[in-house]
PDB file of C-alpha atoms in Angstrom:
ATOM      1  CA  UNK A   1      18.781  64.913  57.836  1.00 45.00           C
ATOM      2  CA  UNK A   2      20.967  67.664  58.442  1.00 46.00           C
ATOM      3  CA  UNK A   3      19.798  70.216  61.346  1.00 47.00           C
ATOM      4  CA  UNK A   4      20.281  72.993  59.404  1.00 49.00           C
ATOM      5  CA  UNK A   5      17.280  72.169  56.971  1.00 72.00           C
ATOM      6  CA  UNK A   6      15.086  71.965  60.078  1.00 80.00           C
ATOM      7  CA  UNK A   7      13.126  75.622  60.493  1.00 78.00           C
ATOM      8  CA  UNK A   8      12.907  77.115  63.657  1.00 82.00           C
ATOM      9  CA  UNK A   9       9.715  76.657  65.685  1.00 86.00           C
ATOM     10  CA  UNK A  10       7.937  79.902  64.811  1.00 84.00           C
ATOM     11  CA  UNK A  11       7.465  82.219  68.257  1.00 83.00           C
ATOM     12  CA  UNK A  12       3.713  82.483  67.399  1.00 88.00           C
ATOM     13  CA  UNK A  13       3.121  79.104  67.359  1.00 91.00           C
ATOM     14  CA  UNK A  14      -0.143  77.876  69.375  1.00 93.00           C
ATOM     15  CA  UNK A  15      -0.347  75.740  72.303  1.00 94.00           C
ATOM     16  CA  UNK A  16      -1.705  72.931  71.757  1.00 95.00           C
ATOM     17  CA  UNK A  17      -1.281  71.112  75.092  1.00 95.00           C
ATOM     18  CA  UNK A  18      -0.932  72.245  78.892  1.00 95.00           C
ATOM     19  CA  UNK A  19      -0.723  70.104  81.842  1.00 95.00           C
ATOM     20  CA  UNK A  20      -0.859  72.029  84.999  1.00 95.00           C
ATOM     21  CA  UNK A  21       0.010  70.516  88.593  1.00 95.00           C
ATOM     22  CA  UNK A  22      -0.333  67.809  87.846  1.00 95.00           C
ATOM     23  CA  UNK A  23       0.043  65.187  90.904  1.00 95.00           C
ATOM     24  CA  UNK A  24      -0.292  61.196  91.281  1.00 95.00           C
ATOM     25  CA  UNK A  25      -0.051  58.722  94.151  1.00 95.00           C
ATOM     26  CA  UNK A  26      -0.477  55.065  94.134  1.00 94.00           C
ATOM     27  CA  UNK A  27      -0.792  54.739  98.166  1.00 92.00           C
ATOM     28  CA  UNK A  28       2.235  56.022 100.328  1.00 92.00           C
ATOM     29  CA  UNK A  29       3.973  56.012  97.000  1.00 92.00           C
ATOM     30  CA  UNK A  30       4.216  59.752  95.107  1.00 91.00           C
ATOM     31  CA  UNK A  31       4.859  59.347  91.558  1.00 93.00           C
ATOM     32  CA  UNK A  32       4.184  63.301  89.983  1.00 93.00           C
ATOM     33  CA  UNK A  33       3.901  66.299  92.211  1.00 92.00           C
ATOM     34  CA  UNK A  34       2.374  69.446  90.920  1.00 93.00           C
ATOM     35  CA  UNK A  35       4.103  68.731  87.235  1.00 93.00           C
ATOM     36  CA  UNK A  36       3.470  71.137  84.570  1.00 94.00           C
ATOM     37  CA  UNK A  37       4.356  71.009  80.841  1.00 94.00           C
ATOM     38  CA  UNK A  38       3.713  72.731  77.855  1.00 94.00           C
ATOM     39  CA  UNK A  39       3.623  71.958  74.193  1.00 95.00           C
ATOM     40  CA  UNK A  40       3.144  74.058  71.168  1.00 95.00           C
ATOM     41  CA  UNK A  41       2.389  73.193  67.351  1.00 94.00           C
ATOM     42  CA  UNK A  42       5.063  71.017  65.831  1.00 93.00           C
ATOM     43  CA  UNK A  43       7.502  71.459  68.377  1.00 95.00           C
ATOM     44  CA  UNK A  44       9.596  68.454  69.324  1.00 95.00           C
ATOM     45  CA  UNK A  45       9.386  67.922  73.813  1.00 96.00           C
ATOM     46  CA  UNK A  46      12.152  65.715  74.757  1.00 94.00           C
ATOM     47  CA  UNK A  47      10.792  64.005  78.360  1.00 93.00           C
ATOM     48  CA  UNK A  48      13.724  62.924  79.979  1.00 91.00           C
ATOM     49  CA  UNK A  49      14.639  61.316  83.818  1.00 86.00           C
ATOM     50  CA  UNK A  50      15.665  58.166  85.372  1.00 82.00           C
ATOM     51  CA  UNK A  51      13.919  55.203  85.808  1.00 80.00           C
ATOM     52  CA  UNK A  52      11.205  55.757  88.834  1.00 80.00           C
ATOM     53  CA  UNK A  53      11.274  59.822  88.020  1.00 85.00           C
ATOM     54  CA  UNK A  54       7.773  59.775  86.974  1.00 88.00           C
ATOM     55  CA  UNK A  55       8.129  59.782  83.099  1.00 90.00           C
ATOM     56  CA  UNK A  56       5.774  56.851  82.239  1.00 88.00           C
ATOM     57  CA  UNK A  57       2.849  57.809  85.262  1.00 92.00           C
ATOM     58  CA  UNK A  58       2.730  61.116  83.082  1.00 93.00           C
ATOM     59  CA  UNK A  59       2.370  59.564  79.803  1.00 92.00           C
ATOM     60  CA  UNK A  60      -0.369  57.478  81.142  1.00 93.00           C
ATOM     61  CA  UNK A  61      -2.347  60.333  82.420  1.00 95.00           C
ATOM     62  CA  UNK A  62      -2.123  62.186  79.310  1.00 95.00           C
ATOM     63  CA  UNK A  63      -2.773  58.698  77.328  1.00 93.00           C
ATOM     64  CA  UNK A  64      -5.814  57.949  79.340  1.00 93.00           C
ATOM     65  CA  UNK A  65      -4.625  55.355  81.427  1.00 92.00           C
ATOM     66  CA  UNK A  66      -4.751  57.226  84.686  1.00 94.00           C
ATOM     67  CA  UNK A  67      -6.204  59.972  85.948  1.00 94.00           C
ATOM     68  CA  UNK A  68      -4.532  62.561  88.025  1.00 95.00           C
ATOM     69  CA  UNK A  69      -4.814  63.427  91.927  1.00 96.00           C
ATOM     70  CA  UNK A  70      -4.649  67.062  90.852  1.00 95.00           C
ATOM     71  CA  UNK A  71      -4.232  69.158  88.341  1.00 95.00           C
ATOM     72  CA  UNK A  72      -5.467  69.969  84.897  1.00 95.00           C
ATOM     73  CA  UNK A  73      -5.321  69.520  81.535  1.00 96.00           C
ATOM     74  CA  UNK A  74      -6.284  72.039  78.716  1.00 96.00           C
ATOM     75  CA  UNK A  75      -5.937  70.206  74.668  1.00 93.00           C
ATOM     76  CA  UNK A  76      -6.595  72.667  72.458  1.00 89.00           C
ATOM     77  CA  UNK A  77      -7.652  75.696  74.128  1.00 90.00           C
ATOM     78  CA  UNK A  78     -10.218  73.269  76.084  1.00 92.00           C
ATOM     79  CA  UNK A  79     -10.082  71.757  79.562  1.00 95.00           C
ATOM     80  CA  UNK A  80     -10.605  68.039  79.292  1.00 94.00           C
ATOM     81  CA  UNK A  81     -10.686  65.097  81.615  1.00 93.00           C
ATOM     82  CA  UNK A  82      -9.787  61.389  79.755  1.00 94.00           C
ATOM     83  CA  UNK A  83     -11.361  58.763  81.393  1.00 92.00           C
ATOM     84  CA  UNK A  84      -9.677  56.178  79.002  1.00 93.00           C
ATOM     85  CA  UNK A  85      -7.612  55.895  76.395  1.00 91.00           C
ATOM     86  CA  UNK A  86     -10.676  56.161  73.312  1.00 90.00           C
ATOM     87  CA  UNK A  87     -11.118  60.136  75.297  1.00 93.00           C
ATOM     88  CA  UNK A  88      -7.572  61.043  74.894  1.00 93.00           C
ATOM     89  CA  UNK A  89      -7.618  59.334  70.633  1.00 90.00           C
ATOM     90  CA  UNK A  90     -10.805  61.834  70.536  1.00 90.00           C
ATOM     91  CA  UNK A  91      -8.571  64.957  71.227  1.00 92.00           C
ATOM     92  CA  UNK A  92      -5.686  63.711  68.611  1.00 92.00           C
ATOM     93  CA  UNK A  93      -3.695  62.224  71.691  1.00 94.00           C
ATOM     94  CA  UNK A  94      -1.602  58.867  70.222  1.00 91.00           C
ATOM     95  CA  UNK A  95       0.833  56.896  71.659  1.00 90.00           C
ATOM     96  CA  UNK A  96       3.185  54.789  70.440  1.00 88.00           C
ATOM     97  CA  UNK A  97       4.476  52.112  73.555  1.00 83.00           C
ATOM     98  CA  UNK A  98       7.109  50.428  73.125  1.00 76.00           C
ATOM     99  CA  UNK A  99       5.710  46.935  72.672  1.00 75.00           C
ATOM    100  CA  UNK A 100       4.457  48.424  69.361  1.00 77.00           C
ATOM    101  CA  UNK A 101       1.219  46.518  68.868  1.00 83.00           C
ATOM    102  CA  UNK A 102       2.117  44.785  65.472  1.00 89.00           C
ATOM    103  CA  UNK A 103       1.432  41.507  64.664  1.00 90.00           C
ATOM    104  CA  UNK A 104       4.804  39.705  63.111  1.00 91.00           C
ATOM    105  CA  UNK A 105       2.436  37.447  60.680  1.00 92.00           C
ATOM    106  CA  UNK A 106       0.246  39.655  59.022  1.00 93.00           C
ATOM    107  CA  UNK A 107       1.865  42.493  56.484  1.00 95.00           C
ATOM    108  CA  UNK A 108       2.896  45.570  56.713  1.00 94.00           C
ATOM    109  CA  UNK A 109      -0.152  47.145  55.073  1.00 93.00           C
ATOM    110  CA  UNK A 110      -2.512  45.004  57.090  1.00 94.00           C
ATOM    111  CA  UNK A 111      -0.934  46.074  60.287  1.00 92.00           C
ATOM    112  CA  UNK A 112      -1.242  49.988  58.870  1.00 90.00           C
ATOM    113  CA  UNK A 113      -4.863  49.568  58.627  1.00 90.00           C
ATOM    114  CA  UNK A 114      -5.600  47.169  61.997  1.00 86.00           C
ATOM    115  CA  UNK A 115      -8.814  48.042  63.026  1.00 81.00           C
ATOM    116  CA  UNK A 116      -9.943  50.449  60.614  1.00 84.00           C
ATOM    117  CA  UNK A 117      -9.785  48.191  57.758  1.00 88.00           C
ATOM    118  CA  UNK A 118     -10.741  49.406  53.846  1.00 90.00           C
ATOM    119  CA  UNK A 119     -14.039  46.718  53.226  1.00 93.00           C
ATOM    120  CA  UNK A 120     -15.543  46.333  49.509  1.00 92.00           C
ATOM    121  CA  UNK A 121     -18.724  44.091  48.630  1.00 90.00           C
ATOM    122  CA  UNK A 122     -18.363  41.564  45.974  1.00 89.00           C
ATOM    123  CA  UNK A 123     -21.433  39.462  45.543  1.00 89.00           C
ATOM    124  CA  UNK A 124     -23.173  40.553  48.517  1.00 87.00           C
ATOM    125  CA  UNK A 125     -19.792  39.299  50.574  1.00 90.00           C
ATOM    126  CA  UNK A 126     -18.060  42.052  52.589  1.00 91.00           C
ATOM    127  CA  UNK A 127     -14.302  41.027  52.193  1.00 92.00           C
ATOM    128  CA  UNK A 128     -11.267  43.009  52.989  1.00 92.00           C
ATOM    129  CA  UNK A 129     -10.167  45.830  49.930  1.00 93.00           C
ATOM    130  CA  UNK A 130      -6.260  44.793  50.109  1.00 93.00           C
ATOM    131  CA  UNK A 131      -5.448  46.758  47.095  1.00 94.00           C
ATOM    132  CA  UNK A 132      -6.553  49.605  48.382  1.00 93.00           C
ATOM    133  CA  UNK A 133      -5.196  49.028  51.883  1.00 93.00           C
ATOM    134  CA  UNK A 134      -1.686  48.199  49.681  1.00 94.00           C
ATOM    135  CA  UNK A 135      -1.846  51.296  47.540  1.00 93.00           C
ATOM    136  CA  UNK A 136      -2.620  53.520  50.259  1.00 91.00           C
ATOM    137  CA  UNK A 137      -0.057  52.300  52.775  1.00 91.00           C
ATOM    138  CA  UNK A 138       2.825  52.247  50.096  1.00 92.00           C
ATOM    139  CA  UNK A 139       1.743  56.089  49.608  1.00 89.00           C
ATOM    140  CA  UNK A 140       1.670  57.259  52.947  1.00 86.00           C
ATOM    141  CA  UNK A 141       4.983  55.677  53.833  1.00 89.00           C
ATOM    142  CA  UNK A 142       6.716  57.504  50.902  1.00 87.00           C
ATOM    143  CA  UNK A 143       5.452  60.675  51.942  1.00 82.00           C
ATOM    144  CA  UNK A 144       6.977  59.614  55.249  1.00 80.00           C
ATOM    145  CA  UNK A 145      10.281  59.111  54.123  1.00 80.00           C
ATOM    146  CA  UNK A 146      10.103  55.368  55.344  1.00 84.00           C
ATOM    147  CA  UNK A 147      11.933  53.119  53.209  1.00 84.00           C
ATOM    148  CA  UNK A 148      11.009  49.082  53.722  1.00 87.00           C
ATOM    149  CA  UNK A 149      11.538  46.101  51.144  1.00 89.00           C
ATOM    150  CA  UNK A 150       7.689  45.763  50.537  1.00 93.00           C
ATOM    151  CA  UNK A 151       4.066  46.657  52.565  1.00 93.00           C
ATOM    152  CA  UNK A 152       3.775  43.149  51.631  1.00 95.00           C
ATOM    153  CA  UNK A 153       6.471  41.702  53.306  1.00 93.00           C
ATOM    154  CA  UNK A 154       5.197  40.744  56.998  1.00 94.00           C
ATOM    155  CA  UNK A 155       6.169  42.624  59.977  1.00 92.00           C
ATOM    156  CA  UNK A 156       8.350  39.500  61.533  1.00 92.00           C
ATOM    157  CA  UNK A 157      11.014  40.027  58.306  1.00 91.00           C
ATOM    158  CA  UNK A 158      11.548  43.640  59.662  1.00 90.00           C
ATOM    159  CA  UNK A 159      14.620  45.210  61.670  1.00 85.00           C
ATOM    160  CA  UNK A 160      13.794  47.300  64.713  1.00 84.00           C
ATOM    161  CA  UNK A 161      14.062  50.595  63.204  1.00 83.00           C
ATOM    162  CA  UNK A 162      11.510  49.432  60.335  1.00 87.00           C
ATOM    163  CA  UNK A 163       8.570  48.024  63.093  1.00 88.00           C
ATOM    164  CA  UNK A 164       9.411  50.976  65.157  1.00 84.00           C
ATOM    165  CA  UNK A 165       8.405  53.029  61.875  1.00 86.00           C
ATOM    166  CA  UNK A 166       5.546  51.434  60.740  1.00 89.00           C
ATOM    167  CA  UNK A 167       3.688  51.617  63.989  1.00 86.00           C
ATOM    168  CA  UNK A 168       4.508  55.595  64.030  1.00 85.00           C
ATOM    169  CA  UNK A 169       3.284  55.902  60.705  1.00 86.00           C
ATOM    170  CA  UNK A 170       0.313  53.781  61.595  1.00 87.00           C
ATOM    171  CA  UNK A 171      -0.249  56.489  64.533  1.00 86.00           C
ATOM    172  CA  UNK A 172       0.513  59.448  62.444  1.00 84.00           C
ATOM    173  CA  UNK A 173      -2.218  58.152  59.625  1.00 83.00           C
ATOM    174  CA  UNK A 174      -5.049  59.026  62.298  1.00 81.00           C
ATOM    175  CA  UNK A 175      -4.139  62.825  61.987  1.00 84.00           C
ATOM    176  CA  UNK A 176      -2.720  62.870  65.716  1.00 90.00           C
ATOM    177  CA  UNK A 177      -2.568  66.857  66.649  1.00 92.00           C
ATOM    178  CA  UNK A 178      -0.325  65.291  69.810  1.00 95.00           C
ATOM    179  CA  UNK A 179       1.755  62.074  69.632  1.00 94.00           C
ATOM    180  CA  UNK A 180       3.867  60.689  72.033  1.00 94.00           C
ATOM    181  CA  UNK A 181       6.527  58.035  71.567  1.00 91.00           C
ATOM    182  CA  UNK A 182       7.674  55.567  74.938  1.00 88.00           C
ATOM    183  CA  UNK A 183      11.270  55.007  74.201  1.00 85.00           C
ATOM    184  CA  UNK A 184      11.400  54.459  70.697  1.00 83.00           C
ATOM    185  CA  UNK A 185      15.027  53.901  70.631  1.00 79.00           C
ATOM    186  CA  UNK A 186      15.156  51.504  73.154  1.00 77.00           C
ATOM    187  CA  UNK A 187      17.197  48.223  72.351  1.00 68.00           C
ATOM    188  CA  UNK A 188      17.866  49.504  69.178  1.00 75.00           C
ATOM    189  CA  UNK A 189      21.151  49.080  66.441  1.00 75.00           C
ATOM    190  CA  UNK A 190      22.938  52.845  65.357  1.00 79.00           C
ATOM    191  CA  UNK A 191      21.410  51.560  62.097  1.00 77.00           C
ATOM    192  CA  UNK A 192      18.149  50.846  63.524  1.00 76.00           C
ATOM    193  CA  UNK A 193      18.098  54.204  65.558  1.00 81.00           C
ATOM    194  CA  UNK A 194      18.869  56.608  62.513  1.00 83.00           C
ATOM    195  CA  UNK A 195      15.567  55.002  60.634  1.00 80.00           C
ATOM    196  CA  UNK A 196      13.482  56.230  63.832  1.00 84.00           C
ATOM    197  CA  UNK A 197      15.488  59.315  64.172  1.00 87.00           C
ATOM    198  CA  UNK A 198      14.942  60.456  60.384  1.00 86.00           C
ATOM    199  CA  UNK A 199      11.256  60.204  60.866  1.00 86.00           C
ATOM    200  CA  UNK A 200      11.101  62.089  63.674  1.00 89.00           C
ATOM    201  CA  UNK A 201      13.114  64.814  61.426  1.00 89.00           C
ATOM    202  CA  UNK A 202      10.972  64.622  58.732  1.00 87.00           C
ATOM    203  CA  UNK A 203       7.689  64.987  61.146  1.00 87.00           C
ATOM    204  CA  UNK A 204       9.848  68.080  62.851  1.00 89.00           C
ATOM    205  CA  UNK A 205      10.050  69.766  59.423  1.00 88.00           C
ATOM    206  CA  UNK A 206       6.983  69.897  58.204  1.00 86.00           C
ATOM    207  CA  UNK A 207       5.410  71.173  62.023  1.00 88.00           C
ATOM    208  CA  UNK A 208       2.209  69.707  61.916  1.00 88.00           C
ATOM    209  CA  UNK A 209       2.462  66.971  64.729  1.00 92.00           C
ATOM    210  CA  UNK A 210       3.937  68.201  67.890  1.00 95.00           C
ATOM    211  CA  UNK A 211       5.804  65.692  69.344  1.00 95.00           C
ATOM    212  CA  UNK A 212       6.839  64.577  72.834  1.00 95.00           C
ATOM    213  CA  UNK A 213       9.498  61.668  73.143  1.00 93.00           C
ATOM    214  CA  UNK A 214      10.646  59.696  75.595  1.00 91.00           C
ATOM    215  CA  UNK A 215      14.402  59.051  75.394  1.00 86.00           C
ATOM    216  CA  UNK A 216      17.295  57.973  77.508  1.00 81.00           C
ATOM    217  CA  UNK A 217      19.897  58.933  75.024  1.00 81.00           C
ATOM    218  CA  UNK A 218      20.950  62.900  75.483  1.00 84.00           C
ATOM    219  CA  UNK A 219      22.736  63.198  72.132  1.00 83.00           C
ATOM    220  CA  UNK A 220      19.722  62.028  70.535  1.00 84.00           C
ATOM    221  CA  UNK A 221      18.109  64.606  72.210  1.00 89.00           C
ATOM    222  CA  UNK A 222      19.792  67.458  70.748  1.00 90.00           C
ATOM    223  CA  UNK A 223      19.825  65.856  67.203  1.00 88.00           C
ATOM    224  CA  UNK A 224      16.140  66.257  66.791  1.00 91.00           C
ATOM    225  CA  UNK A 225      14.231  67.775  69.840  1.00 93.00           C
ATOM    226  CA  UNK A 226      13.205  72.137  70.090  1.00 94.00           C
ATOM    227  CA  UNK A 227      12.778  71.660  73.967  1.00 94.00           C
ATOM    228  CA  UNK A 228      13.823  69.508  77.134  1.00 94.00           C
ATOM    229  CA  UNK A 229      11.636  68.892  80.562  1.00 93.00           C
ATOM    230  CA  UNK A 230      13.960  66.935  82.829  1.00 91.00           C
ATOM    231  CA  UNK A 231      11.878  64.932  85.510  1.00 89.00           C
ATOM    232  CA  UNK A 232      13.529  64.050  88.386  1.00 85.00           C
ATOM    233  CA  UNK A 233      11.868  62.420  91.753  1.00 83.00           C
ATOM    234  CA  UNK A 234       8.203  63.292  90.200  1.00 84.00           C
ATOM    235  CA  UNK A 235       8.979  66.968  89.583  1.00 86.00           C
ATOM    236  CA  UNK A 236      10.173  69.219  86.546  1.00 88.00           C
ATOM    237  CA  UNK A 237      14.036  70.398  87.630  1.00 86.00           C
ATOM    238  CA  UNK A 238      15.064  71.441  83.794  1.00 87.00           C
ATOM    239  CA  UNK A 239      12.890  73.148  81.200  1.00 91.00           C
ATOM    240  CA  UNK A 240      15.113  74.573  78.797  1.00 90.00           C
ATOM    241  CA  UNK A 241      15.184  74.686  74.917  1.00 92.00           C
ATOM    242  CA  UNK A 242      18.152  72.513  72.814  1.00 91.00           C
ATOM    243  CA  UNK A 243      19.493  75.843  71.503  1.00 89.00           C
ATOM    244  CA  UNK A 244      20.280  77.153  74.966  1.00 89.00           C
ATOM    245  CA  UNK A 245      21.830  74.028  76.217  1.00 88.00           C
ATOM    246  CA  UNK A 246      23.722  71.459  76.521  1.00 88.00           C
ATOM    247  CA  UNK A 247      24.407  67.957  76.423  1.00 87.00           C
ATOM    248  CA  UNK A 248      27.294  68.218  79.008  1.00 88.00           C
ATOM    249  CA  UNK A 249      25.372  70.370  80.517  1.00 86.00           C
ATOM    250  CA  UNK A 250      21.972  68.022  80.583  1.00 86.00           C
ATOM    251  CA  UNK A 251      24.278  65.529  82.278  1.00 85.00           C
ATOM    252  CA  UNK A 252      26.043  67.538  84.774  1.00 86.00           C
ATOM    253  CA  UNK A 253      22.610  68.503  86.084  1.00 82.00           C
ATOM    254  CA  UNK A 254      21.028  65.167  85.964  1.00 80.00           C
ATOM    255  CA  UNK A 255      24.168  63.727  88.156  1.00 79.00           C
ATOM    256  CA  UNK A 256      24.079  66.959  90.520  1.00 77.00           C
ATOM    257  CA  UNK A 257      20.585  66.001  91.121  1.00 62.00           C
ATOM    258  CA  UNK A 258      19.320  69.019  91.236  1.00 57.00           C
ATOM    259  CA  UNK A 259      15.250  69.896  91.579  1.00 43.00           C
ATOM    260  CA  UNK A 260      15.642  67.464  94.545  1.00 42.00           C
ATOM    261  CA  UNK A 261      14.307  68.584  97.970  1.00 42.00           C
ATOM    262  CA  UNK A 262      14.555  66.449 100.120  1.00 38.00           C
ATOM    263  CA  UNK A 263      12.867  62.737  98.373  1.00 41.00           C
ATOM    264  CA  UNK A 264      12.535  61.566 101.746  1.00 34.00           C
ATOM    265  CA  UNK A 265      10.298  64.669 103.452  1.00 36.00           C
ATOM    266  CA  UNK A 266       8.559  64.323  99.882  1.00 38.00           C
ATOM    267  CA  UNK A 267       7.494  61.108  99.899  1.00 37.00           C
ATOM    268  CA  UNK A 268       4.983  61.616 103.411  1.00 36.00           C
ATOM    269  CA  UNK A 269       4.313  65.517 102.872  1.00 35.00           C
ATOM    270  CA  UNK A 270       3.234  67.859  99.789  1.00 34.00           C
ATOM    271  CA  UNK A 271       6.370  69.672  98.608  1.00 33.00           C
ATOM    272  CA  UNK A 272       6.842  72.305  96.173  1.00 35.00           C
ATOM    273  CA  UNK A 273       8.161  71.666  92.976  1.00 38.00           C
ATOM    274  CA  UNK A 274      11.323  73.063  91.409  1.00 35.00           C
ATOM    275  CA  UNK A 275      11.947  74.312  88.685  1.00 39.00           C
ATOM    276  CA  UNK A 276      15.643  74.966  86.727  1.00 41.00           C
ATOM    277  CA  UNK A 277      16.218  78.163  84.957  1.00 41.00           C
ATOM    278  CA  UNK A 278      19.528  78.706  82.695  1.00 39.00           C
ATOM    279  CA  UNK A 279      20.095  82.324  82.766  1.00 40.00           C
ATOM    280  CA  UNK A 280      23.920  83.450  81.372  1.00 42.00           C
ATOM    281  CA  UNK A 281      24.884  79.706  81.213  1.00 44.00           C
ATOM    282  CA  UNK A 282      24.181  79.455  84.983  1.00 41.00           C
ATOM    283  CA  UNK A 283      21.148  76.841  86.138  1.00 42.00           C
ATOM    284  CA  UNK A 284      19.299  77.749  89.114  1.00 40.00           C
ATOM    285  CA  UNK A 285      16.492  76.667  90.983  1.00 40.00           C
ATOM    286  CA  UNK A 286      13.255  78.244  91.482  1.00 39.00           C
ATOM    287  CA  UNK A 287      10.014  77.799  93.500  1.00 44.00           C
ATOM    288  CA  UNK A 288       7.137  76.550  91.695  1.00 42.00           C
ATOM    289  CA  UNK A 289       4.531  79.583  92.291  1.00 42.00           C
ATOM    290  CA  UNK A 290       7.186  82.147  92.168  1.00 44.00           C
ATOM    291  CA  UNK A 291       7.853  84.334  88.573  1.00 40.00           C
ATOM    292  CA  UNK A 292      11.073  83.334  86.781  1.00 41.00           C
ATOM    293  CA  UNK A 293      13.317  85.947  85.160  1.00 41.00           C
ATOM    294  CA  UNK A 294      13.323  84.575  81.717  1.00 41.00           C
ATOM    295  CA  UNK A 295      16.378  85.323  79.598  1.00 40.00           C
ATOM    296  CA  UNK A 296      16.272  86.125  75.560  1.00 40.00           C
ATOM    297  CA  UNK A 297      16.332  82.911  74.295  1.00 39.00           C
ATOM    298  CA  UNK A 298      15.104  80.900  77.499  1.00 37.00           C
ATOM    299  CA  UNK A 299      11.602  79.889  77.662  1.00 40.00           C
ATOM    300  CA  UNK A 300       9.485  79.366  80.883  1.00 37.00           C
ATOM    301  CA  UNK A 301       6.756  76.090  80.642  1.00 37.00           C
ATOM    302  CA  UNK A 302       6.006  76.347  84.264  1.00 32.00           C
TER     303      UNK A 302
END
C-alpha cells in the first residue's frame, strides 16, 4: 500500500494507553527503569532496542504477565492493575507472540474461532456450527485484505506471512482497542514480510486499533509506523515521530548509544532515565522529570 493513501493521525486523537515509570527487577538484575510510553487511537508505536534493552519485560507487563516494581498504568482514561493476562484481554489488550498459537492440523477457520467456537444443537447434540465458523472467517479475512488459498486449507499448508496473518486477524476479531505484535517479521521471506506489512497498513488506515510493534528492521519501521520509542539499557533514549526522522538517523543513534548513563552505576543504584529530543535535526538528551522544549512537529511521550 502506498504511504501516501495512509491519513495522518488526527492531532485530537485520544489516548488510549499510558504507562508511566514504569520499573522492573528480577533480583540484582534491572530490566525497565522509570519507562514511560504513550499511545493514542489508531496510531502505529514502533518499540524498538537490542536484545536485553527491556522490550519484551514491557510487553509482558502490559500483557499481564508481570507486574511492575513501579509505576502505573492508565487504559482508557482508567488506572488499572493486570494481574494476568484474562485482566489485560478485559481492557482490549491482545498480543500476538511470536510462537503464534495455531495449531498446523486443524483449518484456518477452526484456528480463527479456537476457544470461542460457533455451537448449534441438532437432535439434542451440541456439535460444532462449521459453516458458520467458515462463512464468517472467509468474511472477516476479506475485509482484512488477507488473501489465503482456502479457510479450509489447514494452517501447516501456509507460508509465514499467511500464519503470521491469520493469528492477527484472529486477535483483531476480539475488537482489541490495543494490540501488540512480538516480532512479527521475524524469520520471515521479503514475500512473507510484505503479507504482514500490508495488514498492518490496512489496520493503520482505517485508525481503529492502535498498534504497537515490535520490530528489528528500521526500514520497516518507517514504511508503516506514526511514532518510534527506542529502548536502550531499560530506558526510553528516542521518542520521536517517523515524519521527523530518520532511518540513518535511528541507526546513528542506536550505535552512538545514546540514553546510556552509565549501565554499570545503573545496574546497583536507581538512575534517571533519559530521554532524546530532535529539535532542528539535532538529538539531545534530557532528564526524565525535567520539561522538554518540544519543536512543531516533535511530540513529547515522556
Amino acid at each position: 500500500m502506498n504511504t501516501q493513501t495512509i491519513p495522518p493521525l488526527a492531532p485530537d486523537a485520544p489516548v488510549v494507553l499510558e504507562m508511566t515509570n514504569i520499573s522492573k527487577s528480577f533480583g540484582a538484575v534491572t530490566a525497565l527503569v522509570d519507562v514511560s510510553i504513550r499511545l493514542r487511537q489508531g496510531e502505529v508505536l514502533a518499540l524498538v532496542g537490542d536484545n536485553g534493552a527491556g522490550k519484551s519485560t514491557l510487553i509482558k507487563i502490559l500483557s499481564g504477565f508481570h507486574q511492575p516494581d513501579t509505576g502505573t498504568i492508565v487504559s482508557q482514561g482508567k488506572e488499572v492493575r493486570f494481574a494476568s493476562p484474562r485482566d489485560a484481554r478485559a481492557q482490549g489488550i491482545e498480543t500476538v507472540y511470536q510462537d503464534l498459537a495455531l495449531i498446523g492440523d486443524l483449518s484456518v477457520f477452526h484456528n480463527m474461532f479456537l476457544g470461542r467456537e460457533y455451537r448449534k444443537r441438532v437432535l439434542g447434540l451440541n456439535l460444532l456450527d462449521n459453516g458458520k465458523m467458515r462463512e464468517q472467517a472467509q468474511l472477516y479475512l476479506d475485509t482484512l485484505g488477507i488473501s489465503i488459498p482456502s479457510v479450509n486449507s489447514t494452517v501447516d499448508l501456509l507460508s509465514g506471512g499467511q500464519r503470521q496473518c491469520i493469528a492477527v486477524a484472529r486477535s483483531i476479531y476480539s475488537s482489541p482497542k490495543i494490540l501488540v505484535l512480538d516480532e512479527p517479521l521475524a524469520a520471515l521471506g521479503v514475500r512473507e514480510s510484505a503479507h504482514v506489512l500490508g495488514l498492518i497498513q490496512n489496520l493503520r488506515q482505517q485508525r481503529w486499533v492502535s498498534v504497537i510493534l515490535i520490530v528489528h528492521n528500521y526500514n520497516q519501521i518507517f514504511e508503516v509506523c506514526d511514532r518510534i520509542n527506542f529502548l536502550h539499557s531499560g530506558e526510553i533514549a528516542l521518542d520521536a515521530s517517523t515524519a521527523d526522522t530518520s532511518e540513518e538517523e535511528l541507526i546513528r543513534i542506536v550505535k552512538s548509544g545514546l540514553g546510556r548513563k552509565g549501565d554499570r552505576c545503573r545496574r546497583g543504584a536507581s538512575a534517571a532515565g533519559l530521554r532524546m529530543s530532535r529539535r532542528q535535526g539535532t538529538a539531545r538528551t534530557i532528564p526524565a522529570g525535567s520539561t522538554p522544549s518540544t519543536g512543531p512537529r516533535m511530540e513529547h511521550s515522556l
